[in-house]
Structure formats: C-alpha cells, structure tokens
PDB file of C-alpha atoms in Angstrom:
ATOM      1  CA  MET Q   1     -51.413  44.922  25.861  1.00  0.00           C
ATOM      2  CA  LYS Q   2     -53.383  47.706  24.216  1.00  0.00           C
ATOM      3  CA  SER Q   3     -50.766  48.031  21.473  1.00  0.00           C
ATOM      4  CA  ILE Q   4     -50.948  44.297  20.705  1.00  0.00           C
ATOM      5  CA  LYS Q   5     -54.720  44.587  20.280  1.00  0.00           C
ATOM      6  CA  LYS Q   6     -54.287  47.487  17.864  1.00  0.00           C
ATOM      7  CA  ILE Q   7     -51.678  45.581  15.859  1.00  0.00           C
ATOM      8  CA  LEU Q   8     -53.904  42.491  15.700  1.00  0.00           C
ATOM      9  CA  LYS Q   9     -56.902  44.578  14.595  1.00  0.00           C
ATOM     10  CA  VAL Q  10     -54.896  46.165  11.794  1.00  0.00           C
ATOM     11  CA  TYR Q  11     -53.555  42.814  10.646  1.00  0.00           C
ATOM     12  CA  LEU Q  12     -56.957  41.099  10.805  1.00  0.00           C
ATOM     13  CA  ILE Q  13     -58.494  43.860   8.691  1.00  0.00           C
ATOM     14  CA  LEU Q  14     -55.617  43.497   6.216  1.00  0.00           C
ATOM     15  CA  ILE Q  15     -56.129  39.733   5.972  1.00  0.00           C
ATOM     16  CA  ILE Q  16     -59.865  40.184   5.299  1.00  0.00           C
ATOM     17  CA  LEU Q  17     -59.079  42.848   2.702  1.00  0.00           C
ATOM     18  CA  GLY Q  18     -56.480  40.534   1.177  1.00  0.00           C
ATOM     19  CA  LEU Q  19     -59.048  37.734   0.866  1.00  0.00           C
ATOM     20  CA  ILE Q  20     -61.497  40.081  -0.851  1.00  0.00           C
ATOM     21  CA  LEU Q  21     -58.890  41.490  -3.220  1.00  0.00           C
ATOM     22  CA  PHE Q  22     -57.554  37.995  -3.955  1.00  0.00           C
ATOM     23  CA  LYS Q  23     -60.995  37.004  -5.272  1.00  0.00           C
ATOM     24  CA  ILE Q  24     -61.802  40.266  -7.094  1.00  0.00           C
ATOM     25  CA  SER Q  25     -58.626  41.625  -8.637  1.00  0.00           C
ATOM     26  CA  LYS Q  26     -56.591  40.183 -11.466  1.00  0.00           C
ATOM     27  CA  SER Q  27     -53.801  42.777 -11.413  1.00  0.00           C
ATOM     28  CA  TYR Q  28     -51.235  42.176  -8.691  1.00  0.00           C
ATOM     29  CA  ILE Q  29     -49.767  45.644  -9.028  1.00  0.00           C
ATOM     30  CA  VAL Q  30     -53.169  47.205  -8.275  1.00  0.00           C
ATOM     31  CA  THR Q  31     -53.703  44.765  -5.410  1.00  0.00           C
ATOM     32  CA  THR Q  32     -50.317  45.616  -3.894  1.00  0.00           C
ATOM     33  CA  ILE Q  33     -50.971  49.350  -4.197  1.00  0.00           C
ATOM     34  CA  ILE Q  34     -54.440  49.037  -2.615  1.00  0.00           C
ATOM     35  CA  ASP Q  35     -53.103  46.863   0.224  1.00  0.00           C
ATOM     36  CA  THR Q  36     -50.268  49.307   0.862  1.00  0.00           C
ATOM     37  CA  ILE Q  37     -52.620  52.313   0.905  1.00  0.00           C
ATOM     38  CA  PHE Q  38     -55.017  50.554   3.266  1.00  0.00           C
ATOM     39  CA  PHE Q  39     -52.116  49.463   5.470  1.00  0.00           C
ATOM     40  CA  ILE Q  40     -50.857  53.033   5.767  1.00  0.00           C
ATOM     41  CA  GLY Q  41     -54.418  54.279   6.332  1.00  0.00           C
ATOM     42  CA  LEU Q  42     -55.052  51.711   9.072  1.00  0.00           C
ATOM     43  CA  ILE Q  43     -51.792  52.614  10.774  1.00  0.00           C
ATOM     44  CA  ARG Q  44     -52.930  56.227  10.769  1.00  0.00           C
ATOM     45  CA  TYR Q  45     -56.499  55.396  11.857  1.00  0.00           C
ATOM     46  CA  PHE Q  46     -55.390  53.250  14.800  1.00  0.00           C
ATOM     47  CA  ASN Q  47     -52.670  55.793  15.614  1.00  0.00           C
ATOM     48  CA  LEU Q  48     -49.806  53.317  15.922  1.00  0.00           C
ATOM     49  CA  ASN Q  49     -46.611  54.838  17.278  1.00  0.00           C
ATOM     50  CA  LYS Q  50     -43.115  54.090  15.929  1.00  0.00           C
ATOM     51  CA  LYS Q  51     -42.549  51.159  18.284  1.00  0.00           C
ATOM     52  CA  GLU Q  52     -45.848  49.504  17.322  1.00  0.00           C
ATOM     53  CA  LYS Q  53     -45.178  50.072  13.611  1.00  0.00           C
ATOM     54  CA  GLY Q  54     -41.704  48.628  14.058  1.00  0.00           C
ATOM     55  CA  ILE Q  55     -43.090  45.512  15.753  1.00  0.00           C
ATOM     56  CA  MET Q  56     -45.689  45.034  13.034  1.00  0.00           C
ATOM     57  CA  LEU Q  57     -43.300  45.573  10.136  1.00  0.00           C
ATOM     58  CA  THR Q  58     -40.699  43.283  11.734  1.00  0.00           C
ATOM     59  CA  PHE Q  59     -43.352  40.565  12.011  1.00  0.00           C
ATOM     60  CA  ILE Q  60     -44.306  41.071   8.354  1.00  0.00           C
ATOM     61  CA  ALA Q  61     -40.643  41.037   7.302  1.00  0.00           C
ATOM     62  CA  ILE Q  62     -40.071  37.738   9.127  1.00  0.00           C
ATOM     63  CA  LEU Q  63     -43.112  36.200   7.414  1.00  0.00           C
ATOM     64  CA  MET Q  64     -42.037  37.439   3.997  1.00  0.00           C
ATOM     65  CA  ILE Q  65     -38.465  36.222   4.402  1.00  0.00           C
ATOM     66  CA  LEU Q  66     -39.627  32.799   5.617  1.00  0.00           C
ATOM     67  CA  LEU Q  67     -41.794  32.486   2.518  1.00  0.00           C
ATOM     68  CA  ALA Q  68     -39.008  33.809   0.296  1.00  0.00           C
ATOM     69  CA  LEU Q  69     -36.796  30.925   1.418  1.00  0.00           C
ATOM     70  CA  ASP Q  70     -39.243  28.408  -0.081  1.00  0.00           C
ATOM     71  CA  ILE Q  71     -40.765  30.583  -2.767  1.00  0.00           C
ATOM     72  CA  GLU Q  72     -41.205  27.910  -5.457  1.00  0.00           C
ATOM     73  CA  ASN Q  73     -43.436  25.720  -3.313  1.00  0.00           C
ATOM     74  CA  TYR Q  74     -45.289  28.794  -2.034  1.00  0.00           C
ATOM     75  CA  PHE Q  75     -46.223  29.770  -5.586  1.00  0.00           C
ATOM     76  CA  GLU Q  76     -47.378  26.265  -6.435  1.00  0.00           C
ATOM     77  CA  VAL Q  77     -49.734  26.315  -3.449  1.00  0.00           C
ATOM     78  CA  TYR Q  78     -50.750  29.923  -3.983  1.00  0.00           C
ATOM     79  CA  GLN Q  79     -51.423  29.763  -7.737  1.00  0.00           C
ATOM     80  CA  LYS Q  80     -53.043  26.349  -8.019  1.00  0.00           C
ATOM     81  CA  LEU Q  81     -54.636  26.265  -4.564  1.00  0.00           C
ATOM     82  CA  CYS Q  82     -53.754  22.600  -4.217  1.00  0.00           C
ATOM     83  CA  TYR Q  83     -50.793  20.668  -2.956  1.00  0.00           C
ATOM     84  CA  ILE Q  84     -48.188  19.451  -5.362  1.00  0.00           C
ATOM     85  CA  ASN Q  85     -46.019  16.594  -4.185  1.00  0.00           C
ATOM     86  CA  THR Q  86     -42.782  18.529  -4.245  1.00  0.00           C
ATOM     87  CA  TYR Q  87     -40.176  18.923  -1.591  1.00  0.00           C
ATOM     88  CA  SER Q  88     -40.723  21.850   0.752  1.00  0.00           C
ATOM     89  CA  ILE Q  89     -38.617  22.969   3.676  1.00  0.00           C
ATOM     90  CA  TYR Q  90     -41.817  23.554   5.668  1.00  0.00           C
ATOM     91  CA  PRO Q  91     -44.585  21.121   6.620  1.00  0.00           C
ATOM     92  CA  GLU Q  92     -47.885  21.712   4.838  1.00  0.00           C
ATOM     93  CA  ILE Q  93     -49.571  23.266   7.892  1.00  0.00           C
ATOM     94  CA  ILE Q  94     -46.734  25.775   8.367  1.00  0.00           C
ATOM     95  CA  LEU Q  95     -46.888  26.715   4.682  1.00  0.00           C
ATOM     96  CA  ASP Q  96     -50.669  27.219   4.992  1.00  0.00           C
ATOM     97  CA  ILE Q  97     -50.281  29.443   8.061  1.00  0.00           C
ATOM     98  CA  LEU Q  98     -47.489  31.477   6.451  1.00  0.00           C
ATOM     99  CA  SER Q  99     -49.525  31.860   3.251  1.00  0.00           C
ATOM    100  CA  LEU Q 100     -52.597  33.064   5.151  1.00  0.00           C
ATOM    101  CA  LEU Q 101     -50.640  35.503   7.302  1.00  0.00           C
ATOM    102  CA  ASN Q 102     -48.854  36.864   4.241  1.00  0.00           C
ATOM    103  CA  LEU Q 103     -52.046  37.234   2.205  1.00  0.00           C
ATOM    104  CA  PRO Q 104     -52.165  41.056   2.392  1.00  0.00           C
ATOM    105  CA  PHE Q 105     -48.676  41.243   0.894  1.00  0.00           C
ATOM    106  CA  CYS Q 106     -48.735  38.351  -1.583  1.00  0.00           C
ATOM    107  CA  GLY Q 107     -48.963  40.865  -4.430  1.00  0.00           C
ATOM    108  CA  ALA Q 108     -45.400  41.923  -3.677  1.00  0.00           C
ATOM    109  CA  PHE Q 109     -44.259  38.326  -4.229  1.00  0.00           C
ATOM    110  CA  GLU Q 110     -46.269  38.120  -7.430  1.00  0.00           C
ATOM    111  CA  ILE Q 111     -44.593  41.274  -8.739  1.00  0.00           C
ATOM    112  CA  LEU Q 112     -41.176  39.778  -7.931  1.00  0.00           C
ATOM    113  CA  TYR Q 113     -42.226  36.610  -9.747  1.00  0.00           C
ATOM    114  CA  LYS Q 114     -43.702  38.305 -12.832  1.00  0.00           C
ATOM    115  CA  TYR Q 115     -40.771  40.653 -13.362  1.00  0.00           C
ATOM    116  CA  ASP Q 116     -38.160  37.980 -12.571  1.00  0.00           C
ATOM    117  CA  MET Q 117     -36.548  39.827  -9.660  1.00  0.00           C
ATOM    118  CA  PHE Q 118     -36.165  36.850  -7.324  1.00  0.00           C
ATOM    119  CA  ASN Q 119     -32.418  37.285  -7.171  1.00  0.00           C
ATOM    120  CA  PHE Q 120     -32.989  40.575  -5.366  1.00  0.00           C
ATOM    121  CA  LYS Q 121     -35.870  39.480  -3.106  1.00  0.00           C
ATOM    122  CA  PHE Q 122     -33.865  39.821   0.101  1.00  0.00           C
ATOM    123  CA  TYR Q 123     -33.092  43.427  -0.822  1.00  0.00           C
ATOM    124  CA  ILE Q 124     -36.449  44.456  -2.280  1.00  0.00           C
ATOM    125  CA  ILE Q 125     -38.632  43.144   0.576  1.00  0.00           C
ATOM    126  CA  PRO Q 126     -36.877  45.146   3.340  1.00  0.00           C
ATOM    127  CA  ILE Q 127     -36.752  48.251   1.118  1.00  0.00           C
ATOM    128  CA  TYR Q 128     -40.503  47.911   0.461  1.00  0.00           C
ATOM    129  CA  LEU Q 129     -41.191  47.649   4.195  1.00  0.00           C
ATOM    130  CA  LEU Q 130     -38.896  50.587   4.994  1.00  0.00           C
ATOM    131  CA  ILE Q 131     -40.744  52.696   2.419  1.00  0.00           C
ATOM    132  CA  ILE Q 132     -44.064  51.775   4.070  1.00  0.00           C
ATOM    133  CA  PHE Q 133     -42.601  52.687   7.470  1.00  0.00           C
ATOM    134  CA  GLY Q 134     -41.351  56.026   6.151  1.00  0.00           C
ATOM    135  CA  ILE Q 135     -44.614  56.940   4.426  1.00  0.00           C
ATOM    136  CA  SER Q 136     -46.663  55.994   7.487  1.00  0.00           C
ATOM    137  CA  THR Q 137     -44.385  58.085   9.715  1.00  0.00           C
ATOM    138  CA  VAL Q 138     -44.796  61.099   7.425  1.00  0.00           C
ATOM    139  CA  THR Q 139     -48.583  60.694   7.209  1.00  0.00           C
ATOM    140  CA  ASN Q 140     -48.874  60.433  11.007  1.00  0.00           C
ATOM    141  CA  LYS Q 141     -47.339  63.899  11.292  1.00  0.00           C
ATOM    142  CA  PHE Q 142     -50.241  65.437   9.364  1.00  0.00           C
ATOM    143  CA  LYS Q 143     -53.175  66.632  11.419  1.00  0.00           C
ATOM    144  CA  LYS Q 144     -56.269  64.486  11.335  1.00  0.00           C
ATOM    145  CA  ILE Q 145     -59.272  66.071   9.690  1.00  0.00           C
ATOM    146  CA  SER Q 146     -62.139  66.115  12.161  1.00  0.00           C
ATOM    147  CA  ALA Q 147     -65.561  65.327  10.767  1.00  0.00           C
TER     148      ALA Q 147
END
C-alpha cells in the first residue's frame, strides 16, 4: 500500500507539472526533456525500487499505447482543445481521461508527430520508457547528498 501511495504522489506531481508546462512552453522537445528529468528526479526523491518503477512505467506504457492506437483523434482534441465530430475508437470521456493521465508525456507524442515517426511509434515508446528506467536505475545507485 505504501508503494502505491508513492507511485500516485509521483504521478500527481507529474500531471501538475505537465499542466504548468503545457501552458508555459512552446517547444515540445524542451517540455519532454524537463518532464523526463523531473520524472527521474521524483523517482530518486521518493526512492522507488525496481518493482515500483516497473509498475509505474508499465502503467505509462499502457496509457501511451492506448493513445497511440487512436492518435489522430487524440491530436485533434489535444491541439484544438475541442471535440471534432470524427470517429474515435474510444468514447469522449475515455479519451479525456487518457489525455489527462498522459499529460506529462504528451511531448513525446508531439515529437513523433512533428518528425513524422508515427510508423515507428510502437518501437519508440517502449524504447523511451526503457531508457527512463535505465537512467533512473543508474541514478538510484548514486549516494544521496545530505543537506
């Protein structure tokens, strides 16, 4: 139960940070880098072990893959912030929930969209998450600096 609370705290902080960065930043590359750095920093701060990181990254991967299946409608909602009467495989409420939960990592989708790499999205998303897992594992091995 304690690990679930830590995971939820990290994710809630990431969603709040994502909302702030969504309003402030215009560069999606910078937003993705800042979100990734904060994500790794929060993992280190809350001292998540490998199992907890695995659970969290699996949850994020599932969200990202669900959105990648209906990426065209996701971008219409995300970019225009209104509903277009197009066909979606998800009901509107599910798309809203998925969009909100994926807010800290929407920059990764924007990079895929801008650089026209959608054909490789099912390869790039897991590689991105594995890189985050690897970096966070390496940074957890460093000693914490006591203040």
